[in-house]
GROMACS .gro file of C-alpha atoms in nm:
model
  493
    1MET     CA    1  -4.184   5.338   2.771
    2THR     CA    2  -4.207   5.726   2.731
    3ASN     CA    3  -4.483   5.876   2.904
    4ASP     CA    4  -4.583   6.124   2.626
    5VAL     CA    5  -4.649   5.965   2.296
    6PRO     CA    6  -4.826   6.165   2.059
    7ALA     CA    7  -4.680   6.023   1.771
    8LEU     CA    8  -4.802   5.681   1.799
    9GLY     CA    9  -5.163   5.566   1.869
   10LEU     CA   10  -5.118   5.306   2.149
   11ARG     CA   11  -5.447   5.108   2.061
   12PRO     CA   12  -5.285   4.922   1.785
   13VAL     CA   13  -4.951   4.854   1.975
   14HIS     CA   14  -5.193   4.713   2.266
   15ALA     CA   15  -5.336   4.486   2.013
   16LEU     CA   16  -5.016   4.384   1.864
   17LEU     CA   17  -4.890   4.278   2.210
   18LYS     CA   18  -5.182   4.096   2.286
   19ASP     CA   19  -5.154   3.907   1.963
   20LEU     CA   20  -4.774   3.809   1.991
   21ASP     CA   21  -4.859   3.708   2.321
   22SER     CA   22  -5.141   3.445   2.219
   23ARG     CA   23  -4.952   3.328   1.934
   24GLY     CA   24  -4.630   3.242   2.141
   25MET     CA   25  -4.492   3.495   1.956
   26ARG     CA   26  -4.218   3.598   2.265
   27LEU     CA   27  -4.106   3.959   2.181
   28HIS     CA   28  -3.782   4.045   2.357
   29SER     CA   29  -3.793   4.440   2.264
   30LEU     CA   30  -3.988   4.686   2.059
   31LEU     CA   31  -3.877   5.027   1.992
   32VAL     CA   32  -4.031   5.286   1.787
   33HIS     CA   33  -3.885   5.629   1.667
   34ARG     CA   34  -4.072   5.908   1.499
   35HIS     CA   35  -4.069   6.259   1.410
   36GLY     CA   36  -3.707   6.239   1.562
   37ARG     CA   37  -3.748   6.062   1.883
   38THR     CA   38  -3.792   5.740   2.046
   39VAL     CA   39  -4.164   5.741   2.134
   40LEU     CA   40  -4.161   5.379   2.261
   41ASP     CA   41  -3.912   5.120   2.422
   42LEU     CA   42  -4.030   4.813   2.564
   43TRP     CA   43  -3.823   4.530   2.637
   44ARG     CA   44  -3.889   4.153   2.830
   45TRP     CA   45  -3.649   4.044   3.087
   46PRO     CA   46  -3.384   3.917   3.082
   47HIS     CA   47  -3.303   4.109   2.769
   48GLU     CA   48  -3.201   4.417   2.901
   49PRO     CA   49  -3.175   4.724   2.670
   50GLY     CA   50  -2.791   4.742   2.787
   51LEU     CA   51  -2.752   4.368   2.624
   52LYS     CA   52  -2.673   4.280   2.290
   53HIS     CA   53  -2.883   4.069   2.079
   54LYS     CA   54  -2.829   3.822   1.818
   55MET     CA   55  -2.944   3.999   1.508
   56HIS     CA   56  -2.928   3.676   1.230
   57SER     CA   57  -3.009   3.777   0.891
   58VAL     CA   58  -3.051   4.144   0.995
   59THR     CA   59  -2.640   4.101   0.925
   60LYS     CA   60  -2.733   4.094   0.540
   61SER     CA   61  -2.825   4.447   0.572
   62PHE     CA   62  -2.517   4.530   0.702
   63THR     CA   63  -2.301   4.384   0.466
   64GLY     CA   64  -2.471   4.549   0.190
   65THR     CA   65  -2.384   4.862   0.328
   66ALA     CA   66  -2.066   4.758   0.312
   67VAL     CA   67  -2.079   4.713  -0.057
   68GLY     CA   68  -2.251   5.066  -0.066
   69PHE     CA   69  -1.914   5.222   0.105
   70ALA     CA   70  -1.672   5.039  -0.130
   71GLU     CA   71  -1.858   5.133  -0.437
   72ALA     CA   72  -1.848   5.517  -0.307
   73GLU     CA   73  -1.472   5.466  -0.268
   74GLY     CA   74  -1.427   5.342  -0.620
   75LEU     CA   75  -1.313   4.981  -0.497
   76LEU     CA   76  -1.578   4.797  -0.694
   77ARG     CA   77  -1.863   4.834  -0.921
   78LEU     CA   78  -2.160   4.682  -0.912
   79ASP     CA   79  -2.154   4.530  -1.230
   80ASP     CA   80  -1.803   4.386  -1.167
   81PRO     CA   81  -1.812   4.002  -1.217
   82VAL     CA   82  -1.816   3.813  -0.904
   83LEU     CA   83  -1.546   3.572  -1.024
   84SER     CA   84  -1.294   3.880  -1.074
   85PHE     CA   85  -1.272   3.910  -0.663
   86PHE     CA   86  -1.157   3.546  -0.660
   87PRO     CA   87  -0.824   3.500  -0.865
   88GLY     CA   88  -0.746   3.163  -0.934
   89ARG     CA   89  -1.120   2.999  -0.872
   90PRO     CA   90  -1.203   2.886  -1.224
   91ALA     CA   91  -1.579   2.802  -1.300
   92GLU     CA   92  -1.685   2.436  -1.211
   93PRO     CA   93  -1.720   2.256  -1.535
   94GLY     CA   94  -2.071   2.299  -1.693
   95SER     CA   95  -2.090   2.603  -1.462
   96ASP     CA   96  -2.023   2.849  -1.732
   97LEU     CA   97  -2.282   3.070  -1.615
   98LEU     CA   98  -2.077   3.180  -1.292
   99SER     CA   99  -1.910   3.403  -1.528
  100PHE     CA  100  -2.197   3.602  -1.590
  101MET     CA  101  -2.264   3.687  -1.209
  102ARG     CA  102  -2.222   4.052  -1.081
  103ILE     CA  103  -2.237   4.192  -0.760
  104ARG     CA  104  -2.545   4.334  -0.811
  105ASP     CA  105  -2.673   3.964  -0.849
  106LEU     CA  106  -2.548   3.917  -0.524
  107LEU     CA  107  -2.699   4.214  -0.374
  108THR     CA  108  -3.041   4.101  -0.494
  109MET     CA  109  -3.006   3.748  -0.459
  110GLN     CA  110  -3.037   3.657  -0.817
  111THR     CA  111  -2.751   3.402  -0.879
  112GLY     CA  112  -2.915   3.152  -1.112
  113HIS     CA  113  -2.877   2.855  -0.778
  114PRO     CA  114  -3.192   2.640  -0.761
  115ARG     CA  115  -3.162   2.610  -0.372
  116GLY     CA  116  -3.108   2.851  -0.118
  117LEU     CA  117  -2.860   2.772   0.172
  118SER     CA  118  -2.894   2.862   0.543
  119GLY     CA  119  -2.583   2.995   0.788
  120ALA     CA  120  -2.719   2.694   0.994
  121THR     CA  121  -2.528   2.436   0.772
  122THR     CA  122  -2.270   2.700   0.644
  123ARG     CA  123  -2.155   2.739   1.021
  124LEU     CA  124  -2.075   2.385   1.038
  125ARG     CA  125  -1.788   2.399   0.776
  126THR     CA  126  -1.432   2.374   0.865
  127THR     CA  127  -1.326   2.582   0.550
  128GLY     CA  128  -1.411   2.904   0.420
  129TRP     CA  129  -1.760   2.944   0.377
  130ALA     CA  130  -1.772   3.098   0.075
  131ASP     CA  131  -1.665   2.748  -0.085
  132GLU     CA  132  -2.004   2.648  -0.047
  133PHE     CA  133  -2.157   2.895  -0.290
  134PHE     CA  134  -1.910   2.805  -0.558
  135GLU     CA  135  -1.970   2.460  -0.505
  136GLU     CA  136  -2.346   2.485  -0.605
  137PRO     CA  137  -2.441   2.440  -0.962
  138VAL     CA  138  -2.551   2.776  -1.137
  139VAL     CA  139  -2.835   2.631  -1.340
  140GLY     CA  140  -3.030   2.958  -1.432
  141LEU     CA  141  -2.873   3.335  -1.588
  142PRO     CA  142  -2.787   3.532  -1.314
  143GLY     CA  143  -3.008   3.840  -1.247
  144ARG     CA  144  -3.337   3.662  -1.360
  145HIS     CA  145  -3.457   3.459  -1.080
  146TYR     CA  146  -3.455   3.548  -0.688
  147GLN     CA  147  -3.377   3.282  -0.454
  148TYR     CA  148  -3.279   3.356  -0.062
  149ASN     CA  149  -2.959   3.247   0.008
  150SER     CA  150  -2.729   3.335   0.316
  151THR     CA  151  -2.428   3.218   0.178
  152THR     CA  152  -2.456   3.470  -0.137
  153SER     CA  153  -2.442   3.747   0.170
  154HIS     CA  154  -2.117   3.567   0.295
  155VAL     CA  155  -1.972   3.590  -0.080
  156LEU     CA  156  -2.048   3.968  -0.061
  157SER     CA  157  -1.849   3.990   0.264
  158ALA     CA  158  -1.551   3.815   0.084
  159VAL     CA  159  -1.565   4.052  -0.211
  160VAL     CA  160  -1.594   4.357   0.032
  161GLN     CA  161  -1.284   4.204   0.216
  162GLN     CA  162  -1.118   4.104  -0.125
  163ALA     CA  163  -1.157   4.477  -0.264
  164THR     CA  164  -1.070   4.684   0.083
  165GLY     CA  165  -0.848   4.460   0.231
  166GLU     CA  166  -0.989   4.381   0.578
  167PRO     CA  167  -1.310   4.203   0.707
  168VAL     CA  168  -1.652   4.406   0.664
  169ASP     CA  169  -1.680   4.449   1.029
  170ALA     CA  170  -1.332   4.623   1.062
  171TYR     CA  171  -1.426   4.816   0.731
  172LEU     CA  172  -1.742   4.920   0.867
  173ARG     CA  173  -1.622   5.061   1.207
  174PRO     CA  174  -1.478   5.406   1.104
  175ARG     CA  175  -1.755   5.441   0.842
  176LEU     CA  176  -2.056   5.335   1.003
  177PHE     CA  177  -2.036   5.222   1.390
  178GLU     CA  178  -1.856   5.498   1.510
  179PRO     CA  179  -2.049   5.771   1.348
  180LEU     CA  180  -2.346   5.632   1.513
  181GLY     CA  181  -2.188   5.566   1.823
  182ILE     CA  182  -2.183   5.185   1.810
  183THR     CA  183  -1.934   5.053   2.019
  184ASP     CA  184  -2.086   4.713   2.185
  185PHE     CA  185  -2.153   4.468   1.902
  186THR     CA  186  -1.971   4.129   1.781
  187TRP     CA  187  -1.943   3.986   1.444
  188GLU     CA  188  -1.854   3.584   1.365
  189HIS     CA  189  -1.614   3.506   1.137
  190ASP     CA  190  -1.563   3.207   0.923
  191PRO     CA  191  -1.235   2.995   0.950
  192GLU     CA  192  -1.056   3.191   0.709
  193GLY     CA  193  -1.137   3.536   0.893
  194VAL     CA  194  -1.397   3.637   0.659
  195ALA     CA  195  -1.693   3.835   0.858
  196SER     CA  196  -2.012   3.639   0.849
  197GLY     CA  197  -2.199   3.813   0.560
  198GLY     CA  198  -2.517   3.645   0.595
  199ASN     CA  199  -2.566   3.636   0.997
  200GLY     CA  200  -2.358   3.614   1.300
  201LEU     CA  201  -2.337   4.017   1.396
  202SER     CA  202  -2.478   4.086   1.746
  203MET     CA  203  -2.554   4.442   1.869
  204LEU     CA  204  -2.784   4.639   2.113
  205PRO     CA  205  -3.145   4.696   1.972
  206ARG     CA  206  -3.088   5.060   2.016
  207ASP     CA  207  -2.818   5.036   1.786
  208LEU     CA  208  -3.004   4.895   1.565
  209LEU     CA  209  -3.273   5.149   1.572
  210ALA     CA  210  -2.981   5.415   1.503
  211PHE     CA  211  -2.908   5.204   1.189
  212GLY     CA  212  -3.268   5.225   1.062
  213VAL     CA  213  -3.288   5.621   1.154
  214LEU     CA  214  -2.949   5.687   0.955
  215HIS     CA  215  -3.152   5.511   0.652
  216LEU     CA  216  -3.471   5.678   0.743
  217GLU     CA  217  -3.271   6.032   0.761
  218ASP     CA  218  -3.129   5.959   0.385
  219GLY     CA  219  -2.751   5.856   0.535
  220VAL     CA  220  -2.712   6.171   0.738
  221ARG     CA  221  -2.693   6.200   1.122
  222ALA     CA  222  -2.677   6.520   1.290
  223GLY     CA  223  -2.597   6.678   0.998
  224ARG     CA  224  -2.303   6.462   0.903
  225ARG     CA  225  -2.313   6.239   0.589
  226VAL     CA  226  -2.246   5.881   0.693
  227LEU     CA  227  -2.369   5.674   0.390
  228PRO     CA  228  -2.272   5.731   0.051
  229VAL     CA  229  -2.509   5.959  -0.142
  230GLY     CA  230  -2.812   5.760  -0.312
  231TRP     CA  231  -2.706   5.476  -0.144
  232VAL     CA  232  -3.027   5.450   0.060
  233GLN     CA  233  -3.228   5.488  -0.256
  234LYS     CA  234  -3.055   5.193  -0.418
  235ALA     CA  235  -3.101   4.959  -0.109
  236SER     CA  236  -3.432   5.024  -0.068
  237ALA     CA  237  -3.556   5.027  -0.425
  238LEU     CA  238  -3.800   4.745  -0.548
  239HIS     CA  239  -3.532   4.540  -0.747
  240VAL     CA  240  -3.725   4.213  -0.713
  241ARG     CA  241  -4.097   4.278  -0.769
  242LYS     CA  242  -4.173   3.919  -0.580
  243ALA     CA  243  -3.942   3.774  -0.331
  244VAL     CA  244  -4.007   3.464  -0.109
  245SER     CA  245  -3.788   3.371   0.173
  246GLY     CA  246  -3.916   3.009   0.214
  247THR     CA  247  -3.805   2.833   0.543
  248TYR     CA  248  -3.491   2.589   0.619
  249ASN     CA  249  -3.585   2.225   0.644
  250GLY     CA  250  -3.250   2.133   0.793
  251THR     CA  251  -3.030   2.081   0.441
  252GLU     CA  252  -3.179   2.397   0.250
  253ILE     CA  253  -3.408   2.670   0.231
  254VAL     CA  254  -3.724   2.586   0.026
  255PRO     CA  255  -4.032   2.792  -0.071
  256PRO     CA  256  -4.320   2.806   0.145
  257PRO     CA  257  -4.640   2.613   0.039
  258PRO     CA  258  -4.874   2.824  -0.202
  259ALA     CA  259  -5.082   2.930   0.088
  260GLY     CA  260  -4.809   2.997   0.287
  261PRO     CA  261  -4.705   3.373   0.385
  262GLU     CA  262  -4.509   3.546   0.114
  263ASP     CA  263  -4.275   3.861   0.148
  264GLU     CA  264  -4.323   4.171  -0.077
  265GLY     CA  265  -3.992   4.241  -0.252
  266TYR     CA  266  -3.627   4.267  -0.230
  267GLY     CA  267  -3.384   4.534  -0.285
  268PHE     CA  268  -3.014   4.546  -0.193
  269GLN     CA  269  -2.977   4.326   0.100
  270PHE     CA  270  -3.320   4.454   0.254
  271TRP     CA  271  -3.681   4.345   0.222
  272THR     CA  272  -3.905   4.625   0.029
  273THR     CA  273  -4.270   4.699  -0.049
  274PRO     CA  274  -4.460   4.848  -0.341
  275ASP     CA  275  -4.562   5.153  -0.067
  276GLY     CA  276  -4.175   5.239   0.021
  277VAL     CA  277  -4.147   5.052   0.352
  278TYR     CA  278  -3.858   4.832   0.392
  279ASN     CA  279  -3.665   4.624   0.653
  280ALA     CA  280  -3.382   4.429   0.770
  281SER     CA  281  -3.512   4.109   0.870
  282GLY     CA  282  -3.362   3.811   1.091
  283ILE     CA  283  -3.477   3.474   1.177
  284PHE     CA  284  -3.671   3.446   1.500
  285GLY     CA  285  -3.855   3.794   1.523
  286GLN     CA  286  -3.563   4.027   1.477
  287GLU     CA  287  -3.672   4.354   1.238
  288CYS     CA  288  -3.570   4.719   1.158
  289MET     CA  289  -3.823   4.822   0.956
  290VAL     CA  290  -3.823   5.204   0.814
  291PHE     CA  291  -4.156   5.385   0.740
  292PRO     CA  292  -4.026   5.671   0.526
  293ARG     CA  293  -4.400   5.814   0.481
  294HIS     CA  294  -4.448   5.826   0.856
  295ASP     CA  295  -4.104   5.935   0.911
  296ALA     CA  296  -4.055   5.632   1.156
  297VAL     CA  297  -3.861   5.340   1.227
  298VAL     CA  298  -3.975   5.032   1.428
  299VAL     CA  299  -3.729   4.750   1.574
  300THR     CA  300  -3.791   4.417   1.717
  301THR     CA  301  -3.599   4.148   1.880
  302GLY     CA  302  -3.750   3.821   1.998
  303ALA     CA  303  -3.803   3.442   1.976
  304MET     CA  304  -4.054   3.348   1.753
  305GLY     CA  305  -4.097   2.990   1.604
  306ASP     CA  306  -4.100   2.854   1.260
  307GLY     CA  307  -4.472   2.880   1.197
  308THR     CA  308  -4.485   3.249   1.341
  309TYR     CA  309  -4.172   3.465   1.263
  310HIS     CA  310  -4.261   3.497   0.871
  311ASP     CA  311  -4.594   3.659   0.975
  312LEU     CA  312  -4.422   3.940   1.191
  313PRO     CA  313  -4.313   4.163   0.934
  314GLY     CA  314  -4.676   4.228   0.800
  315MET     CA  315  -4.822   4.230   1.159
  316LEU     CA  316  -4.560   4.529   1.182
  317ARG     CA  317  -4.650   4.700   0.855
  318LYS     CA  318  -5.022   4.663   0.949
  319THR     CA  319  -4.993   4.762   1.303
  320PHE     CA  320  -4.802   5.070   1.281
  321ALA     CA  321  -4.950   5.212   0.978
  322GLU     CA  322  -5.228   5.218   1.177
  323ALA     CA  323  -5.067   5.372   1.508
  324PHE     CA  324  -4.923   5.624   1.270
  325GLY     CA  325  -5.220   5.733   1.137
  326ASP     CA  326  -5.402   5.794   1.435
  327PRO     CA  327  -5.187   5.912   1.730
  328ALA     CA  328  -5.450   6.026   1.926
  329PRO     CA  329  -5.407   5.981   2.330
  330ASP     CA  330  -5.578   5.672   2.437
  331PRO     CA  331  -5.555   5.664   2.811
  332GLY     CA  332  -5.676   5.304   2.849
  333SER     CA  333  -5.451   5.146   2.589
  334ALA     CA  334  -5.150   5.352   2.716
  335GLU     CA  335  -5.222   5.227   3.067
  336ALA     CA  336  -5.274   4.845   2.907
  337VAL     CA  337  -4.923   4.882   2.740
  338ARG     CA  338  -4.772   4.982   3.065
  339GLU     CA  339  -4.931   4.710   3.236
  340TRP     CA  340  -4.789   4.489   2.982
  341GLN     CA  341  -4.417   4.636   3.021
  342ALA     CA  342  -4.423   4.582   3.371
  343ARG     CA  343  -4.530   4.217   3.367
  344ALA     CA  344  -4.261   4.168   3.101
  345GLN     CA  345  -3.986   4.297   3.304
  346GLU     CA  346  -4.070   4.036   3.596
  347PRO     CA  347  -3.818   3.765   3.603
  348GLU     CA  348  -3.994   3.450   3.557
  349GLY     CA  349  -4.054   3.243   3.874
  350TRP     CA  350  -4.073   2.891   3.989
  351THR     CA  351  -4.361   2.660   4.134
  352ASP     CA  352  -4.141   2.530   4.414
  353THR     CA  353  -3.832   2.638   4.552
  354THR     CA  354  -3.770   2.379   4.793
  355VAL     CA  355  -3.416   2.210   4.805
  356CYS     CA  356  -3.369   1.864   4.795
  357HIS     CA  357  -3.081   1.643   4.832
  358ALA     CA  358  -2.829   1.902   4.959
  359GLY     CA  359  -2.485   1.788   4.999
  360LEU     CA  360  -2.544   1.544   4.726
  361ARG     CA  361  -2.221   1.503   4.510
  362ARG     CA  362  -2.181   1.280   4.209
  363THR     CA  363  -2.066   1.242   3.863
  364TYR     CA  364  -2.162   1.071   3.593
  365ASP     CA  365  -1.977   0.924   3.276
  366PHE     CA  366  -2.152   0.882   2.946
  367PRO     CA  367  -2.069   0.644   2.648
  368GLU     CA  368  -1.951   0.817   2.326
  369ASN     CA  369  -2.274   0.988   2.188
  370GLY     CA  370  -2.408   1.230   1.901
  371GLN     CA  371  -2.427   1.526   2.133
  372GLY     CA  372  -2.069   1.530   2.259
  373LEU     CA  373  -2.162   1.486   2.620
  374ARG     CA  374  -1.867   1.324   2.803
  375SER     CA  375  -1.990   1.362   3.176
  376LEU     CA  376  -2.202   1.537   3.392
  377SER     CA  377  -2.142   1.624   3.776
  378LEU     CA  378  -2.380   1.746   4.026
  379ASP     CA  379  -2.319   1.959   4.404
  380VAL     CA  380  -2.626   2.021   4.538
  381ARG     CA  381  -2.604   2.273   4.784
  382ASP     CA  382  -2.847   2.495   5.002
  383ASP     CA  383  -2.982   2.737   4.748
  384SER     CA  384  -2.784   2.645   4.428
  385VAL     CA  385  -2.691   2.344   4.215
  386LEU     CA  386  -2.362   2.346   4.061
  387VAL     CA  387  -2.358   2.168   3.727
  388VAL     CA  388  -2.047   2.067   3.587
  389ILE     CA  389  -2.040   1.961   3.230
  390GLU     CA  390  -1.742   1.797   3.014
  391ASP     CA  391  -1.813   1.813   2.654
  392GLU     CA  392  -1.656   1.865   2.310
  393GLN     CA  393  -1.629   2.249   2.410
  394GLY     CA  394  -1.447   2.173   2.716
  395ARG     CA  395  -1.525   2.192   3.082
  396HIS     CA  396  -1.793   2.395   3.210
  397GLY     CA  397  -1.949   2.476   3.549
  398ILE     CA  398  -2.301   2.641   3.575
  399GLU     CA  399  -2.431   2.758   3.871
  400HIS     CA  400  -2.804   2.737   3.903
  401GLY     CA  401  -2.994   2.915   4.167
  402SER     CA  402  -3.276   2.776   4.376
  403GLY     CA  403  -3.535   3.045   4.350
  404ARG     CA  404  -3.350   3.272   4.193
  405TRP     CA  405  -3.104   3.311   3.888
  406VAL     CA  406  -2.752   3.300   3.865
  407ARG     CA  407  -2.595   3.511   3.573
  408GLN     CA  408  -2.271   3.387   3.423
  409ARG     CA  409  -2.090   3.318   3.100
  410THR     CA  410  -2.044   2.987   2.974
  411GLY     CA  411  -1.867   2.811   2.628
  412VAL     CA  412  -2.120   2.503   2.669
  413SER     CA  413  -2.212   2.310   2.364
  414THR     CA  414  -2.504   2.487   2.206
  415TRP     CA  415  -2.486   2.440   1.835
  416ARG     CA  416  -2.723   2.146   1.780
  417LEU     CA  417  -3.019   2.338   1.900
  418HIS     CA  418  -2.912   2.688   1.876
  419HIS     CA  419  -2.931   2.717   1.477
  420SER     CA  420  -2.576   2.612   1.459
  421TYR     CA  421  -2.449   2.885   1.641
  422GLN     CA  422  -2.165   2.805   1.909
  423GLU     CA  423  -2.036   3.088   2.163
  424GLU     CA  424  -1.738   3.096   2.329
  425SER     CA  425  -1.894   3.294   2.612
  426ALA     CA  426  -2.256   3.347   2.595
  427LEU     CA  427  -2.421   3.522   2.882
  428LEU     CA  428  -2.644   3.280   3.052
  429LEU     CA  429  -2.912   3.294   3.322
  430ALA     CA  430  -2.974   2.959   3.510
  431SER     CA  431  -3.167   2.829   3.766
  432ALA     CA  432  -3.266   2.478   3.897
  433GLU     CA  433  -3.602   2.332   4.025
  434TRP     CA  434  -3.705   1.993   4.171
  435LEU     CA  435  -3.985   1.807   3.977
  436ASP     CA  436  -4.174   1.509   4.063
  437ARG     CA  437  -4.180   1.545   4.426
  438ARG     CA  438  -4.256   1.270   4.621
  439GLY     CA  439  -4.292   1.336   5.010
  440ASN     CA  440  -3.981   1.553   5.084
  441GLU     CA  441  -3.776   1.433   4.809
  442ALA     CA  442  -3.770   1.450   4.412
  443GLU     CA  443  -3.513   1.264   4.177
  444THR     CA  444  -3.567   1.496   3.875
  445LEU     CA  445  -3.376   1.804   3.823
  446GLY     CA  446  -3.509   2.072   3.614
  447LEU     CA  447  -3.257   2.275   3.467
  448THR     CA  448  -3.344   2.651   3.268
  449TRP     CA  449  -3.063   2.841   3.071
  450TYR     CA  450  -3.177   3.155   2.955
  451PHE     CA  451  -2.952   3.283   2.680
  452ALA     CA  452  -2.968   3.627   2.749
  453GLU     CA  453  -2.825   3.776   2.423
  454SER     CA  454  -2.994   3.559   2.188
  455PRO     CA  455  -3.339   3.400   2.155
  456PHE     CA  456  -3.280   3.065   2.280
  457VAL     CA  457  -3.381   2.942   2.613
  458ASP     CA  458  -3.266   2.570   2.695
  459HIS     CA  459  -3.435   2.322   2.936
  460LEU     CA  460  -3.285   2.020   3.091
  461THR     CA  461  -3.449   1.739   3.261
  462VAL     CA  462  -3.206   1.531   3.492
  463ARG     CA  463  -3.332   1.189   3.633
  464ILE     CA  464  -3.113   1.054   3.878
  465GLY     CA  465  -3.089   0.716   4.008
  466GLU     CA  466  -2.887   0.521   4.254
  467TYR     CA  467  -2.627   0.403   4.008
  468ASP     CA  468  -2.712   0.586   3.697
  469VAL     CA  469  -2.860   0.941   3.526
  470SER     CA  470  -3.048   0.997   3.239
  471VAL     CA  471  -3.051   1.398   3.085
  472GLU     CA  472  -3.281   1.543   2.846
  473ARG     CA  473  -3.237   1.848   2.670
  474SER     CA  474  -3.487   2.090   2.466
  475VAL     CA  475  -3.469   2.459   2.310
  476ASN     CA  476  -3.754   2.679   2.307
  477ILE     CA  477  -3.715   2.750   1.913
  478ASN     CA  478  -3.461   2.649   1.659
  479SER     CA  479  -3.422   2.600   1.271
  480GLY     CA  480  -3.411   2.253   1.288
  481PRO     CA  481  -3.472   2.004   1.587
  482THR     CA  482  -3.599   2.133   1.931
  483ARG     CA  483  -3.527   1.808   2.126
  484LEU     CA  484  -3.212   1.607   2.143
  485PRO     CA  485  -3.233   1.212   2.221
  486SER     CA  486  -3.217   1.091   2.610
  487LEU     CA  487  -2.887   1.000   2.699
  488ARG     CA  488  -2.820   0.778   3.017
  489GLY     CA  489  -2.458   0.810   3.210
  490THR     CA  490  -2.315   0.557   3.476
  491ARG     CA  491  -2.220   0.677   3.800
  492ARG     CA  492  -1.861   0.732   3.855
  493ALA     CA  493  -1.713   0.535   4.169
   0.00000   0.00000   0.00000
């Protein structure tokens, strides 16, 4: 946190931090820019400022920005038919309405589809992800009805690739990322090499802040125009007066119940409000919110569950409207925020660091199962436990510290509990703790995996028998199940 914050009142900020903690809405970072500088920079262990974070549907706003560049360069027009970028793909029988769909209908998610599709299902496909969009029947005239749909944004990415000859991430690199000094980012691609349009971008929170500040400054950075003239106004305009994102039920995106949370409106891949505030938003608490009237931008990353993350945009709008409106110094609140930051940066501890079964080495094999787990080996040492897992992704050795965290990278299978994301090399902090102690020994080993560049924290409970083992696995948050069924393995001779 900066020592001098005259552009920001901290009493509402402290109230927000307490509210988030009380509701279990885990905040990973909070950055605030106002009047040309960063006035607040908070982060929680282990999500250090120099680490990327998965941004989920914030990706959509970057995909929309690529459309703006392509339009400015004369490579497409917003009223171009979508099918004109997919030669040879005829409309499905009975789906003549698809021929009326324009690029602007993709930008505003008014495609005429009756349901929304999530990246959690799209990422499981082995063919091009745009296919899922075109397989869905169009039942309404495009441009009339809003339906949040991540696959719609992926089709936008495919359109840009068709128009420019390169994936969106490569297209944006010299136009957007390099002018902003953004060099450390990754962007997921589908099996056909199309950058994921709806989610899959990972970047530093401070780089997401730079993206928001660029919009605050009408597309100009350090006196140099970066975004096309007029694009910020187009993207942030209230094209859809009332937009509801809904929730993912494991198959499709459905609207919330009548009493559930609602979003204000929608622009071109940005959420918008009548008072001019607009934001790029991602599941589990990723936000980049622009406050034009207050000359400010707020960025958050986090791990917030299904029942809470929909509330975050409204909480941020309320908190910072108050914080920007009354920036008078408040020593008590400033000290409280500093204390929150000091606590948040401390690594999580352990209730017991005693090592049991030092020298134990065993391997267990598992019958065919729906989790892809084939074998698990334990090598218990004086200050760590090496766990070797063989699954559908290969063989993975993960070292777990006892009373400490071991930082490493792994490609262990995660997609069943991580919103269908599967990384080839995910940054992981791992620790082990013996549970259910009886005397000087314990038969239950608890393993914790912090995926430091994402919202996910996995917990494994390994119950060790003389001749067999059981493994249970859960995760802090997910769009689907947060716990997998227990598996039992047999000790290898």
